[in-house]
PDB file of C-alpha atoms in Angstrom:
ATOM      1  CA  UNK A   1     -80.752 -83.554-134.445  1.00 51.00           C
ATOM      2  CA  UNK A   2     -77.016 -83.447-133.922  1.00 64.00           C
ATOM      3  CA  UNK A   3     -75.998 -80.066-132.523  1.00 73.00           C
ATOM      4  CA  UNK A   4     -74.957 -77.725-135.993  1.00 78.00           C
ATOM      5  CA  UNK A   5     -77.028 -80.085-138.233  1.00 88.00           C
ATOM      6  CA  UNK A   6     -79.764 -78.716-140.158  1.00 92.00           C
ATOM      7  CA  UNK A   7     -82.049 -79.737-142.528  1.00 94.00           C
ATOM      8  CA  UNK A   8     -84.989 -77.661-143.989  1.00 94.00           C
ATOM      9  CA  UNK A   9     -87.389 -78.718-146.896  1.00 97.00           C
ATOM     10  CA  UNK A  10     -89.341 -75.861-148.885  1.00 96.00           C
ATOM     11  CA  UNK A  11     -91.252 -75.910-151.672  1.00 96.00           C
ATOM     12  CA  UNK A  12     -89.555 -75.027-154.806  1.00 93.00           C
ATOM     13  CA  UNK A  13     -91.074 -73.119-158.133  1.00 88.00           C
ATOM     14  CA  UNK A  14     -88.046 -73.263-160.569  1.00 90.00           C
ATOM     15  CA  UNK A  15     -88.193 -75.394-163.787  1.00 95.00           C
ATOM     16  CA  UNK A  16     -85.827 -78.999-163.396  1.00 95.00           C
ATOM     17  CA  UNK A  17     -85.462 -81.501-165.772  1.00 96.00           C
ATOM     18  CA  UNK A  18     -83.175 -84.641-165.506  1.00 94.00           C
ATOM     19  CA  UNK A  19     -81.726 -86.154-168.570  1.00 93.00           C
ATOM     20  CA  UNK A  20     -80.087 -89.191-169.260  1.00 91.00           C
ATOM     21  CA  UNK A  21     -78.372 -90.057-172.301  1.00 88.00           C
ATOM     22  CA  UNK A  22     -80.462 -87.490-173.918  1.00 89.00           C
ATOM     23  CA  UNK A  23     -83.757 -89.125-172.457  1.00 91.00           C
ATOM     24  CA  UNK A  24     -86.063 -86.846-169.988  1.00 95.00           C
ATOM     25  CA  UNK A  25     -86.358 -89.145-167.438  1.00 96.00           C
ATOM     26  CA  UNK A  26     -88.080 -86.203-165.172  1.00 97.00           C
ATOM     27  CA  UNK A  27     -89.397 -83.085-165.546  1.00 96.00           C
ATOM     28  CA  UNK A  28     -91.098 -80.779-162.634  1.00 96.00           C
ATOM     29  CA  UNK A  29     -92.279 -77.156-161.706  1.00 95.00           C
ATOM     30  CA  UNK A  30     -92.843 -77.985-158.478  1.00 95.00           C
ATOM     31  CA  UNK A  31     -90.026 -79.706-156.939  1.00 96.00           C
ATOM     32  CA  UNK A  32     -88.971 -79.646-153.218  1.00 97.00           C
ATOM     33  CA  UNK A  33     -85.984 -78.304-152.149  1.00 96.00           C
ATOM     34  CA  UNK A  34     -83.848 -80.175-149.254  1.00 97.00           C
ATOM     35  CA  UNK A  35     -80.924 -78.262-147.424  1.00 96.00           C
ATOM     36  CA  UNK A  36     -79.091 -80.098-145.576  1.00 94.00           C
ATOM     37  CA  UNK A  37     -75.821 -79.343-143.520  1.00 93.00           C
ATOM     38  CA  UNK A  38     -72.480 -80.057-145.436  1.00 90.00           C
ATOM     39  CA  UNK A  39     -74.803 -81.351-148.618  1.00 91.00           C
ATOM     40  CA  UNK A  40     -75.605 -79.861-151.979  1.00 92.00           C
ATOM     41  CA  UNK A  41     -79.423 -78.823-152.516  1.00 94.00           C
ATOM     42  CA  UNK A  42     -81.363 -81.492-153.754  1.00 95.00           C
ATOM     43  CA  UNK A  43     -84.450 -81.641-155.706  1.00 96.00           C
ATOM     44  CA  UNK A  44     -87.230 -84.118-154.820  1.00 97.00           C
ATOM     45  CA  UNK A  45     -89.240 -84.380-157.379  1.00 97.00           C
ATOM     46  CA  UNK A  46     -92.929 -85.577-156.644  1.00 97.00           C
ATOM     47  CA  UNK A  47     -93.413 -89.115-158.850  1.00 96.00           C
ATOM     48  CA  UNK A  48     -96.154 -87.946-161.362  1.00 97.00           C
ATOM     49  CA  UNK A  49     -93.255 -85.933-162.917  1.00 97.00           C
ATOM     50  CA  UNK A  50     -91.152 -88.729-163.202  1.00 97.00           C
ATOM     51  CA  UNK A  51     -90.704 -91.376-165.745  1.00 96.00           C
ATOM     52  CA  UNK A  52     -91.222 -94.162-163.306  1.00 95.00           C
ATOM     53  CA  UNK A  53     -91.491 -96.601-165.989  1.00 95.00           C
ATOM     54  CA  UNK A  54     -87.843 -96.113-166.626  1.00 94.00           C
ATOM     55  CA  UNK A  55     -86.721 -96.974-162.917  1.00 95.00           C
ATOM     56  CA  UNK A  56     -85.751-100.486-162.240  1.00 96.00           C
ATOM     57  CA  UNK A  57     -86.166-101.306-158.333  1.00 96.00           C
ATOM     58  CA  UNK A  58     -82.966-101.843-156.704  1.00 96.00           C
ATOM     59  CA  UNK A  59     -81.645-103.849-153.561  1.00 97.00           C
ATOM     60  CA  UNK A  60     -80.101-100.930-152.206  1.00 97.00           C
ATOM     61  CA  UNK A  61     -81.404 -99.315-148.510  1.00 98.00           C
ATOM     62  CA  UNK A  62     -79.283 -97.024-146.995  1.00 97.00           C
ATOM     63  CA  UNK A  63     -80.058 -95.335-143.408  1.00 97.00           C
ATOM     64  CA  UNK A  64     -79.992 -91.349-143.008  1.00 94.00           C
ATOM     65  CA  UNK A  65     -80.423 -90.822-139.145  1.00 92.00           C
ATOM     66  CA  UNK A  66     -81.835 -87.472-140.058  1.00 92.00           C
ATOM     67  CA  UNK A  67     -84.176 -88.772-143.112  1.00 96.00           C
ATOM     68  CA  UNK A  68     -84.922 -92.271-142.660  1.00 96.00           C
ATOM     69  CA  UNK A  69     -84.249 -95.227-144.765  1.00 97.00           C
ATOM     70  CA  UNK A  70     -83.498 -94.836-148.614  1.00 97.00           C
ATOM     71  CA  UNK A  71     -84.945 -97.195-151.133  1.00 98.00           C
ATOM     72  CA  UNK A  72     -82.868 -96.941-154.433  1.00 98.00           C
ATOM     73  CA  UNK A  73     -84.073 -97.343-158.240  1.00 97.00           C
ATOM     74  CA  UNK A  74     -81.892 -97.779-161.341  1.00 95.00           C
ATOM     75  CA  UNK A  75     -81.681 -96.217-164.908  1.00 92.00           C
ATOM     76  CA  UNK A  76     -80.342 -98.406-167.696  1.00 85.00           C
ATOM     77  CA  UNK A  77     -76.570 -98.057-167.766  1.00 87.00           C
ATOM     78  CA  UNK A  78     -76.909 -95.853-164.220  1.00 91.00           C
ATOM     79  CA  UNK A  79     -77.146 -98.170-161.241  1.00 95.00           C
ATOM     80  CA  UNK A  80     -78.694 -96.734-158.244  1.00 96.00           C
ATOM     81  CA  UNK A  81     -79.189 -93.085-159.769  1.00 94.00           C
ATOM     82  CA  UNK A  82     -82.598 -92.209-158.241  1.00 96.00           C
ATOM     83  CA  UNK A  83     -83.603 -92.830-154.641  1.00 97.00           C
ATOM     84  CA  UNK A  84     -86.942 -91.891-152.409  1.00 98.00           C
ATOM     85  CA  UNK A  85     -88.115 -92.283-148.396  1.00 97.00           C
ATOM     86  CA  UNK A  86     -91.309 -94.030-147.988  1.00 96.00           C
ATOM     87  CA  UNK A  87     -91.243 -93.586-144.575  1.00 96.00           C
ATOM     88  CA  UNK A  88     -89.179 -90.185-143.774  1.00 97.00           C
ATOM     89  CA  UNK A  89     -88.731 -89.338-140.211  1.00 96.00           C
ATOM     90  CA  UNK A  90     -91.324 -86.663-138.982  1.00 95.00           C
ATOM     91  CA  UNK A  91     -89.210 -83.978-139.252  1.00 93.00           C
ATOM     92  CA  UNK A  92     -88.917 -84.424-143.438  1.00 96.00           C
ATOM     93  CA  UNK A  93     -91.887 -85.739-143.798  1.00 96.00           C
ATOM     94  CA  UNK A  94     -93.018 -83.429-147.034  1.00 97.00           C
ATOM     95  CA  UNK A  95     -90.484 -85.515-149.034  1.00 97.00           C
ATOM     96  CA  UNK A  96     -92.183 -88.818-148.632  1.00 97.00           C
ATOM     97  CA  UNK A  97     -92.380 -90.722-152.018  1.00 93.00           C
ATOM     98  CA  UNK A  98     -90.184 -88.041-153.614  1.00 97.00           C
ATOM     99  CA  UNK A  99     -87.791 -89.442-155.747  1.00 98.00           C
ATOM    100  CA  UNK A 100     -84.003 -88.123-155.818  1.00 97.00           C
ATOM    101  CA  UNK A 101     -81.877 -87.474-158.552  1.00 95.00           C
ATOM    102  CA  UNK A 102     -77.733 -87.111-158.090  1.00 89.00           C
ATOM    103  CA  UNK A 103     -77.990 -84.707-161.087  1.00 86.00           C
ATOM    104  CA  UNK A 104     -80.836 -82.170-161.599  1.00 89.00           C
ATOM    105  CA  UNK A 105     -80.547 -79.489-164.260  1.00 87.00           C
ATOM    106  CA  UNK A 106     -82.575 -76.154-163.938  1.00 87.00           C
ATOM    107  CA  UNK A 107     -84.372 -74.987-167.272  1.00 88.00           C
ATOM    108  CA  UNK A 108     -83.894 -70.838-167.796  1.00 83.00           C
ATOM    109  CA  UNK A 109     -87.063 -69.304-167.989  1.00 74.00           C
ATOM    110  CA  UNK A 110     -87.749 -69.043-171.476  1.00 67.00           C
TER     111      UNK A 110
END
């Protein structure tokens, strides 16, 4: 890793939900969290608590030298929204198949 750069994955026990257009595309109570160095948290959410019959494969790859490579999906109206590593480096490797969301809501306990 580059000297200051950190990244740490935990698991996660809050309540997240993602939403589009009023839609619950996902939905999870066991997410993992990913903190990494100058980035917002994000929540990778494990693919049985996501609508994957809503994501449209895309083209898009992009290169993380600290995760891997990034294969993207689509949402109707929401091109490359939702993205997962199916082959994280070792270091991150708890997040492979984990899909990605840019915006991840966290339900109150009720």
């Amino acid at each position: 890793m580059t000297q200051g750069h950190r990244i740490t994955v935990e698991q996660g026990s809050r309540h997240v939900r993602v939403t589009r257009d009023g839609q619950v595309v996902a939905e999870s109570e066991r997410p993992l969290l990913l903190r990494e160095t100058g980035f917002p948290v994000r929540y990778y959410l494990p693919p049985e608590d996501v609508r994957t019959d809503l994501l449209k494969p895309s083209d898009t790859h992009t290169y993380c030298p600290f995760k891997g490579t990034a294969s993207y999906w689509s949402l109707p109206d929401a091109p490359d929204a939702v993205w997962a590593y199916p082959d994280p480096k070792p270091e991150v490797a708890q997040i492979k198949d984990h899909f990605c969301f840019y915006e991840v809501e966290e339900v109150p306990a009720a």
